[in-house]
Amino acid sequence: MELEGQIETIIYYNEINSYTIAKLHTESAGEMTIVGYLPFVNVGDSLTVYGEYVTHKDYGKQFKVDTFKKNMPETLEALEKYLASGNVKWIGPKTAKKIIKEFGDDTIKVIENTPEKLAVIKGITEEKALEISASFIESRELWKIVSFLDEIGISSSYAKKVYDIFGINAVEEIKSDPYKLIDIVRGINFKTIDEAALKIGINNDDEQRIMYGIKYGLLLATYNGHTCVIKNNLLDFVSTLLQISESTINEFLNQMKVKGIVVIEERDEEEWVYLTEYYEAEVFIAGKLIRLDNVKNRKHIANIEEKLQKIEKINKIELSDKQREGIFAVNENNVCVITGGPGTGKTTIIKSIIELYKRELKKVVLCAPTGRAAKKMTETTGEDAKTLHRLLQISKINDTKYINEDIKIEPIDADVVIVDETSMIDLALMKYLLMAVYEGTKLVLVGDVDQLPSVGPGSILKDIIASGRIKVIVLDKIFRQAARSKIILNAHRVNSGKYFIEEKSEELKKDFFFVQEANQERILNFVLSLYKDGLKKFEEYNSFRSVQIITPSKKGEVGTREINKKIQELINPKDKDKKEKAIGATIFREGDTVMQMKNNYDIEWEQGDNIGTGIFNGEMGTITSISTISETVEVDYDGKTVEYTFSDLDQIEHSYAITVHKSQGSEFDVVILPVVRTAPMLLTRNLLYTAITRAKKLLIIVGSKDVIQFMIRNTDAKVRNTRTTIQTRRNLKLRSFGTVLNDRKYLIFNFKIF
């Protein structure tokens, strides 16, 4: 059956899978409740829905949608409603009424073909008129792409990205070669694309099909942090995926090698396959580190012992033998790694290095991979620290490619470059950093090797340490003052495989509390109560600025998505004086705290009289204003004001609660950490250790003791397969589609082969 009508209201929308409950006004059936998967549907949209009537036991008669298509409004009344609903930039209800009154049946033609005529409407400039036209046309083209992607079984959440890359010819481009989507959509299911391609007549043994099957296998491994895969495993995987013989796949693999798409390397009597850009990035990183380390030590400080003693006296500090060893190592080597857990003195070493070299009139540059990590570095050292992206002045990177070979990097003007939170740096970012470091510049890499690895592929810090080629200083002594903190003591205990300390010594700070509770509903209610006003018994913390909820997972009753909704209802509820914008099931409201979820190199920000570009993954801010007329949301990031269009709101999420992965590189005065049973891959020792080390003054963990003990025992974090292997442990064959291509455990970066 089919119904045709206009969306009156959206009752419910699931942002994960687009499941929607809405009211559809129809001429034939009046107002009808429709339910189903309806991506990119907004109030005011005209739809034709196909499905059947069902009777819900609680809500009565409904129309269950199997498929749908969007239509252009056919009446002036419907068109006015569509324009007034906020679907088109710069048009609100009043402006929509004026446009319809002025242009009547020609409204669509005017908007599409002669938008300059819209300037006769008060409040619409010629510039706005062109933006209105572009917004209207883009929306219509998106409908076509959504419909096409839905037909071939691909989530419509990718429609905007497909449109941005291919423009108005997107449907024709994809129809001619559906496998192009492999390069565009991260993590897309190959089988979905493959089925669509076979339906439109692409042969089973088509060259594009086989080569993209191979590429998909290699990309799948990179999503799990690896940069290379065992050739035999790759052949086995792609053979199963495409139902083609391994010999045929091997033939095409060799063709890809000749074309420079992949690199096949033999070592330890095993062949390994890489996408060429990953192979070349690892070779470059290894080679550049060695060259940096081997050049003449032009920044060596004479009589450093005497000069260091003066600094100790002036600053009234007494460095430990290990800290002194670290400072001397930086002086004697051009490249040096300093690693250690919380309270082991990394910051004191950094501050001493800065002062030493500044006294020698040398320029020291501080940087970190994320905005919050850079901010923390600034706060602890008193010196300006930048994100790597800002330091390198990275322009917009084509995000369809992980490594951009054509990127322009500005060289770093420095005598010493100190990089904090190096464990977070992935393959691409490390390559860009080393491209910018002059030979003769000292490079100091600081980080905690036991924290979570980078989100992107590669295992940079661990690989460098394991190589034995670069000087490494391991700080393993907890300083006396830090040893009074139960947060720090328990972090080190967890990292060494031990349970939390139980003693209630008066000498220890009251900064760590574990509340045992297994019931998820009670855990959630406890967290909400604690966040709202339960911390007053400890100290007058400002929830927005000082307290952060961190969880292992986004999903579930105690995941970030659910907690964020509850916290918003609790402390920033709907208010007639606060504007808001609904994006699916998510409501952004003035006063909400949010986080930028991906790097945006082009977005402008203002800070006083200064104007700059770039807001990066992990930066947190507060929504200060929302305009439904200009379709914009203004967010304040520590004094930097950024304006998002409604179409860009997929870049931000609420951040009352964030995942442990997103918290890495940050510190918060107070951390509330709910821990419940979830996917074992999220219940690991290094994840718990990372979460604990996010808290500076107070940590409250609530959860099951059994789950905590499981996490402490669970050290089965995947060791990533990267280049120059020196130790092999085991090999597991693929068991199902989507399994990591190889599960060998490796120690890596044997620099001596270069």
JSON list of C-alpha atoms in Angstrom, two decimals, residues 135-284:
[
{"chain": "A", "resi": 135, "resn": "SER", "atom": "CA", "xyz": [20.38, 25.38, -0.03]},
{"chain": "A", "resi": 136, "resn": "PHE", "atom": "CA", "xyz": [17.12, 24.54, -1.84]},
{"chain": "A", "resi": 137, "resn": "ILE", "atom": "CA", "xyz": [18.90, 22.80, -4.74]},
{"chain": "A", "resi": 138, "resn": "GLU", "atom": "CA", "xyz": [21.27, 20.93, -2.44]},
{"chain": "A", "resi": 139, "resn": "SER", "atom": "CA", "xyz": [18.33, 19.64, -0.42]},
{"chain": "A", "resi": 140, "resn": "ARG", "atom": "CA", "xyz": [16.61, 18.38, -3.58]},
{"chain": "A", "resi": 141, "resn": "GLU", "atom": "CA", "xyz": [19.79, 16.68, -4.83]},
{"chain": "A", "resi": 142, "resn": "LEU", "atom": "CA", "xyz": [20.27, 15.06, -1.45]},
{"chain": "A", "resi": 143, "resn": "TRP", "atom": "CA", "xyz": [16.80, 13.57, -1.78]},
{"chain": "A", "resi": 144, "resn": "LYS", "atom": "CA", "xyz": [17.79, 11.91, -5.04]},
{"chain": "A", "resi": 145, "resn": "ILE", "atom": "CA", "xyz": [21.01, 10.55, -3.52]},
{"chain": "A", "resi": 146, "resn": "VAL", "atom": "CA", "xyz": [19.18, 9.34, -0.40]},
{"chain": "A", "resi": 147, "resn": "SER", "atom": "CA", "xyz": [16.67, 7.53, -2.55]},
{"chain": "A", "resi": 148, "resn": "PHE", "atom": "CA", "xyz": [19.36, 5.94, -4.70]},
{"chain": "A", "resi": 149, "resn": "LEU", "atom": "CA", "xyz": [21.51, 4.87, -1.74]},
{"chain": "A", "resi": 150, "resn": "ASP", "atom": "CA", "xyz": [18.42, 3.40, -0.09]},
{"chain": "A", "resi": 151, "resn": "GLU", "atom": "CA", "xyz": [17.70, 1.40, -3.25]},
{"chain": "A", "resi": 152, "resn": "ILE", "atom": "CA", "xyz": [21.14, -0.21, -3.14]},
{"chain": "A", "resi": 153, "resn": "GLY", "atom": "CA", "xyz": [20.99, -0.79, 0.62]},
{"chain": "A", "resi": 154, "resn": "ILE", "atom": "CA", "xyz": [23.46, 1.88, 1.78]},
{"chain": "A", "resi": 155, "resn": "SER", "atom": "CA", "xyz": [22.75, 4.13, 4.76]},
{"chain": "A", "resi": 156, "resn": "SER", "atom": "CA", "xyz": [21.59, 7.57, 3.69]},
{"chain": "A", "resi": 157, "resn": "SER", "atom": "CA", "xyz": [23.81, 9.14, 6.36]},
{"chain": "A", "resi": 158, "resn": "TYR", "atom": "CA", "xyz": [26.48, 9.09, 3.64]},
{"chain": "A", "resi": 159, "resn": "ALA", "atom": "CA", "xyz": [24.39, 11.12, 1.19]},
{"chain": "A", "resi": 160, "resn": "LYS", "atom": "CA", "xyz": [25.88, 14.51, 2.12]},
{"chain": "A", "resi": 161, "resn": "LYS", "atom": "CA", "xyz": [29.43, 13.22, 1.76]},
{"chain": "A", "resi": 162, "resn": "VAL", "atom": "CA", "xyz": [28.65, 11.62, -1.60]},
{"chain": "A", "resi": 163, "resn": "TYR", "atom": "CA", "xyz": [27.09, 14.88, -2.77]},
{"chain": "A", "resi": 164, "resn": "ASP", "atom": "CA", "xyz": [30.09, 16.94, -1.59]},
{"chain": "A", "resi": 165, "resn": "ILE", "atom": "CA", "xyz": [32.45, 14.76, -3.63]},
{"chain": "A", "resi": 166, "resn": "PHE", "atom": "CA", "xyz": [30.45, 14.06, -6.78]},
{"chain": "A", "resi": 167, "resn": "GLY", "atom": "CA", "xyz": [28.02, 17.00, -6.83]},
{"chain": "A", "resi": 168, "resn": "ILE", "atom": "CA", "xyz": [24.83, 16.86, -8.85]},
{"chain": "A", "resi": 169, "resn": "ASN", "atom": "CA", "xyz": [26.12, 13.93, -10.92]},
{"chain": "A", "resi": 170, "resn": "ALA", "atom": "CA", "xyz": [26.52, 11.72, -7.84]},
{"chain": "A", "resi": 171, "resn": "VAL", "atom": "CA", "xyz": [23.91, 9.13, -8.78]},
{"chain": "A", "resi": 172, "resn": "GLU", "atom": "CA", "xyz": [25.34, 8.69, -12.30]},
{"chain": "A", "resi": 173, "resn": "GLU", "atom": "CA", "xyz": [28.90, 8.47, -10.92]},
{"chain": "A", "resi": 174, "resn": "ILE", "atom": "CA", "xyz": [27.99, 5.73, -8.46]},
{"chain": "A", "resi": 175, "resn": "LYS", "atom": "CA", "xyz": [25.91, 3.84, -10.99]},
{"chain": "A", "resi": 176, "resn": "SER", "atom": "CA", "xyz": [28.88, 3.74, -13.36]},
{"chain": "A", "resi": 177, "resn": "ASP", "atom": "CA", "xyz": [31.13, 2.33, -10.63]},
{"chain": "A", "resi": 178, "resn": "PRO", "atom": "CA", "xyz": [29.58, 1.57, -7.20]},
{"chain": "A", "resi": 179, "resn": "TYR", "atom": "CA", "xyz": [32.98, 0.46, -5.89]},
{"chain": "A", "resi": 180, "resn": "LYS", "atom": "CA", "xyz": [34.03, 4.13, -5.70]},
{"chain": "A", "resi": 181, "resn": "LEU", "atom": "CA", "xyz": [32.13, 4.23, -2.42]},
{"chain": "A", "resi": 182, "resn": "ILE", "atom": "CA", "xyz": [34.91, 2.12, -0.85]},
{"chain": "A", "resi": 183, "resn": "ASP", "atom": "CA", "xyz": [37.18, 5.17, -1.13]},
{"chain": "A", "resi": 184, "resn": "ILE", "atom": "CA", "xyz": [34.56, 7.55, 0.22]},
{"chain": "A", "resi": 185, "resn": "VAL", "atom": "CA", "xyz": [32.74, 5.81, 3.05]},
{"chain": "A", "resi": 186, "resn": "ARG", "atom": "CA", "xyz": [34.85, 4.60, 5.95]},
{"chain": "A", "resi": 187, "resn": "GLY", "atom": "CA", "xyz": [33.79, 1.19, 7.22]},
{"chain": "A", "resi": 188, "resn": "ILE", "atom": "CA", "xyz": [31.16, 0.61, 4.54]},
{"chain": "A", "resi": 189, "resn": "ASN", "atom": "CA", "xyz": [30.03, -2.99, 4.04]},
{"chain": "A", "resi": 190, "resn": "PHE", "atom": "CA", "xyz": [31.61, -4.25, 0.83]},
{"chain": "A", "resi": 191, "resn": "LYS", "atom": "CA", "xyz": [28.92, -6.87, 0.30]},
{"chain": "A", "resi": 192, "resn": "THR", "atom": "CA", "xyz": [26.27, -4.15, 0.09]},
{"chain": "A", "resi": 193, "resn": "ILE", "atom": "CA", "xyz": [28.16, -2.34, -2.67]},
{"chain": "A", "resi": 194, "resn": "ASP", "atom": "CA", "xyz": [29.04, -5.58, -4.38]},
{"chain": "A", "resi": 195, "resn": "GLU", "atom": "CA", "xyz": [25.42, -6.73, -4.57]},
{"chain": "A", "resi": 196, "resn": "ALA", "atom": "CA", "xyz": [24.43, -3.38, -6.08]},
{"chain": "A", "resi": 197, "resn": "ALA", "atom": "CA", "xyz": [27.24, -3.59, -8.64]},
{"chain": "A", "resi": 198, "resn": "LEU", "atom": "CA", "xyz": [26.31, -7.12, -9.69]},
{"chain": "A", "resi": 199, "resn": "LYS", "atom": "CA", "xyz": [22.67, -6.06, -10.08]},
{"chain": "A", "resi": 200, "resn": "ILE", "atom": "CA", "xyz": [23.57, -3.33, -12.57]},
{"chain": "A", "resi": 201, "resn": "GLY", "atom": "CA", "xyz": [25.54, -5.77, -14.70]},
{"chain": "A", "resi": 202, "resn": "ILE", "atom": "CA", "xyz": [29.16, -5.70, -13.45]},
{"chain": "A", "resi": 203, "resn": "ASN", "atom": "CA", "xyz": [30.71, -9.12, -14.07]},
{"chain": "A", "resi": 204, "resn": "ASN", "atom": "CA", "xyz": [31.86, -11.41, -11.29]},
{"chain": "A", "resi": 205, "resn": "ASP", "atom": "CA", "xyz": [35.47, -11.29, -12.57]},
{"chain": "A", "resi": 206, "resn": "ASP", "atom": "CA", "xyz": [35.47, -7.57, -13.36]},
{"chain": "A", "resi": 207, "resn": "GLU", "atom": "CA", "xyz": [38.86, -5.93, -12.72]},
{"chain": "A", "resi": 208, "resn": "GLN", "atom": "CA", "xyz": [37.37, -3.15, -10.57]},
{"chain": "A", "resi": 209, "resn": "ARG", "atom": "CA", "xyz": [35.47, -5.65, -8.45]},
{"chain": "A", "resi": 210, "resn": "ILE", "atom": "CA", "xyz": [38.52, -7.76, -7.65]},
{"chain": "A", "resi": 211, "resn": "MET", "atom": "CA", "xyz": [40.89, -4.85, -7.06]},
{"chain": "A", "resi": 212, "resn": "TYR", "atom": "CA", "xyz": [38.44, -3.09, -4.78]},
{"chain": "A", "resi": 213, "resn": "GLY", "atom": "CA", "xyz": [37.83, -6.37, -2.93]},
{"chain": "A", "resi": 214, "resn": "ILE", "atom": "CA", "xyz": [41.58, -6.50, -2.23]},
{"chain": "A", "resi": 215, "resn": "LYS", "atom": "CA", "xyz": [41.65, -2.83, -1.25]},
{"chain": "A", "resi": 216, "resn": "TYR", "atom": "CA", "xyz": [38.68, -3.33, 1.05]},
{"chain": "A", "resi": 217, "resn": "GLY", "atom": "CA", "xyz": [40.51, -6.14, 2.83]},
{"chain": "A", "resi": 218, "resn": "LEU", "atom": "CA", "xyz": [43.53, -3.91, 3.41]},
{"chain": "A", "resi": 219, "resn": "LEU", "atom": "CA", "xyz": [41.39, -0.98, 4.56]},
{"chain": "A", "resi": 220, "resn": "LEU", "atom": "CA", "xyz": [39.50, -3.23, 6.95]},
{"chain": "A", "resi": 221, "resn": "ALA", "atom": "CA", "xyz": [42.79, -4.04, 8.67]},
{"chain": "A", "resi": 222, "resn": "THR", "atom": "CA", "xyz": [43.67, -0.35, 9.02]},
{"chain": "A", "resi": 223, "resn": "TYR", "atom": "CA", "xyz": [40.37, 0.29, 10.79]},
{"chain": "A", "resi": 224, "resn": "ASN", "atom": "CA", "xyz": [41.69, -2.06, 13.47]},
{"chain": "A", "resi": 225, "resn": "GLY", "atom": "CA", "xyz": [44.97, -0.17, 13.75]},
{"chain": "A", "resi": 226, "resn": "HIS", "atom": "CA", "xyz": [47.13, -2.33, 11.47]},
{"chain": "A", "resi": 227, "resn": "THR", "atom": "CA", "xyz": [49.15, -1.03, 8.53]},
{"chain": "A", "resi": 228, "resn": "CYS", "atom": "CA", "xyz": [49.86, -4.37, 6.84]},
{"chain": "A", "resi": 229, "resn": "VAL", "atom": "CA", "xyz": [48.42, -7.88, 6.53]},
{"chain": "A", "resi": 230, "resn": "ILE", "atom": "CA", "xyz": [49.72, -11.38, 5.86]},
{"chain": "A", "resi": 231, "resn": "LYS", "atom": "CA", "xyz": [49.37, -12.08, 2.15]},
{"chain": "A", "resi": 232, "resn": "ASN", "atom": "CA", "xyz": [47.97, -15.60, 2.54]},
{"chain": "A", "resi": 233, "resn": "ASN", "atom": "CA", "xyz": [45.34, -14.32, 4.96]},
{"chain": "A", "resi": 234, "resn": "LEU", "atom": "CA", "xyz": [44.44, -11.54, 2.55]},
{"chain": "A", "resi": 235, "resn": "LEU", "atom": "CA", "xyz": [44.03, -13.99, -0.35]},
{"chain": "A", "resi": 236, "resn": "ASP", "atom": "CA", "xyz": [41.89, -16.27, 1.80]},
{"chain": "A", "resi": 237, "resn": "PHE", "atom": "CA", "xyz": [39.73, -13.37, 2.97]},
{"chain": "A", "resi": 238, "resn": "VAL", "atom": "CA", "xyz": [39.15, -11.85, -0.49]},
{"chain": "A", "resi": 239, "resn": "SER", "atom": "CA", "xyz": [38.52, -15.26, -2.03]},
{"chain": "A", "resi": 240, "resn": "THR", "atom": "CA", "xyz": [35.75, -15.86, 0.49]},
{"chain": "A", "resi": 241, "resn": "LEU", "atom": "CA", "xyz": [34.44, -12.33, 0.02]},
{"chain": "A", "resi": 242, "resn": "LEU", "atom": "CA", "xyz": [34.25, -12.46, -3.80]},
{"chain": "A", "resi": 243, "resn": "GLN", "atom": "CA", "xyz": [33.82, -16.21, -4.31]},
{"chain": "A", "resi": 244, "resn": "ILE", "atom": "CA", "xyz": [36.79, -16.22, -6.70]},
{"chain": "A", "resi": 245, "resn": "SER", "atom": "CA", "xyz": [39.86, -18.44, -6.65]},
{"chain": "A", "resi": 246, "resn": "GLU", "atom": "CA", "xyz": [42.93, -17.32, -4.71]},
{"chain": "A", "resi": 247, "resn": "SER", "atom": "CA", "xyz": [45.08, -17.71, -7.83]},
{"chain": "A", "resi": 248, "resn": "THR", "atom": "CA", "xyz": [42.93, -15.15, -9.69]},
{"chain": "A", "resi": 249, "resn": "ILE", "atom": "CA", "xyz": [43.08, -12.76, -6.75]},
{"chain": "A", "resi": 250, "resn": "ASN", "atom": "CA", "xyz": [46.84, -13.22, -6.50]},
{"chain": "A", "resi": 251, "resn": "GLU", "atom": "CA", "xyz": [47.15, -12.32, -10.18]},
{"chain": "A", "resi": 252, "resn": "PHE", "atom": "CA", "xyz": [45.28, -9.04, -9.63]},
{"chain": "A", "resi": 253, "resn": "LEU", "atom": "CA", "xyz": [47.24, -8.37, -6.45]},
{"chain": "A", "resi": 254, "resn": "ASN", "atom": "CA", "xyz": [50.45, -8.55, -8.47]},
{"chain": "A", "resi": 255, "resn": "GLN", "atom": "CA", "xyz": [48.93, -6.13, -11.01]},
{"chain": "A", "resi": 256, "resn": "MET", "atom": "CA", "xyz": [48.17, -3.72, -8.15]},
{"chain": "A", "resi": 257, "resn": "LYS", "atom": "CA", "xyz": [51.80, -4.04, -7.06]},
{"chain": "A", "resi": 258, "resn": "VAL", "atom": "CA", "xyz": [53.01, -3.14, -10.56]},
{"chain": "A", "resi": 259, "resn": "LYS", "atom": "CA", "xyz": [50.63, -0.14, -10.62]},
{"chain": "A", "resi": 260, "resn": "GLY", "atom": "CA", "xyz": [51.98, 1.05, -7.27]},
{"chain": "A", "resi": 261, "resn": "ILE", "atom": "CA", "xyz": [48.69, 0.60, -5.40]},
{"chain": "A", "resi": 262, "resn": "VAL", "atom": "CA", "xyz": [50.13, -1.94, -2.95]},
{"chain": "A", "resi": 263, "resn": "VAL", "atom": "CA", "xyz": [53.54, -3.03, -1.68]},
{"chain": "A", "resi": 264, "resn": "ILE", "atom": "CA", "xyz": [54.35, -6.70, -1.06]},
{"chain": "A", "resi": 265, "resn": "GLU", "atom": "CA", "xyz": [57.31, -7.29, 1.20]},
{"chain": "A", "resi": 266, "resn": "GLU", "atom": "CA", "xyz": [58.87, -10.58, 2.32]},
{"chain": "A", "resi": 267, "resn": "ARG", "atom": "CA", "xyz": [60.40, -10.91, 5.77]},
{"chain": "A", "resi": 268, "resn": "ASP", "atom": "CA", "xyz": [60.75, -13.78, 8.21]},
{"chain": "A", "resi": 269, "resn": "GLU", "atom": "CA", "xyz": [59.68, -16.15, 5.40]},
{"chain": "A", "resi": 270, "resn": "GLU", "atom": "CA", "xyz": [56.29, -14.44, 5.26]},
{"chain": "A", "resi": 271, "resn": "GLU", "atom": "CA", "xyz": [54.85, -12.06, 2.65]},
{"chain": "A", "resi": 272, "resn": "TRP", "atom": "CA", "xyz": [53.13, -8.90, 3.88]},
{"chain": "A", "resi": 273, "resn": "VAL", "atom": "CA", "xyz": [50.85, -6.58, 1.93]},
{"chain": "A", "resi": 274, "resn": "TYR", "atom": "CA", "xyz": [50.41, -2.84, 2.47]},
{"chain": "A", "resi": 275, "resn": "LEU", "atom": "CA", "xyz": [48.55, -0.07, 0.75]},
{"chain": "A", "resi": 276, "resn": "THR", "atom": "CA", "xyz": [51.45, 1.92, -0.68]},
{"chain": "A", "resi": 277, "resn": "GLU", "atom": "CA", "xyz": [50.76, 5.13, 1.23]},
{"chain": "A", "resi": 278, "resn": "TYR", "atom": "CA", "xyz": [50.92, 3.27, 4.57]},
{"chain": "A", "resi": 279, "resn": "TYR", "atom": "CA", "xyz": [54.15, 1.52, 3.63]},
{"chain": "A", "resi": 280, "resn": "GLU", "atom": "CA", "xyz": [55.80, 4.72, 2.47]},
{"chain": "A", "resi": 281, "resn": "ALA", "atom": "CA", "xyz": [54.65, 6.58, 5.60]},
{"chain": "A", "resi": 282, "resn": "GLU", "atom": "CA", "xyz": [56.28, 3.97, 7.87]},
{"chain": "A", "resi": 283, "resn": "VAL", "atom": "CA", "xyz": [59.48, 3.98, 5.83]},
{"chain": "A", "resi": 284, "resn": "PHE", "atom": "CA", "xyz": [59.58, 7.77, 5.96]}
]
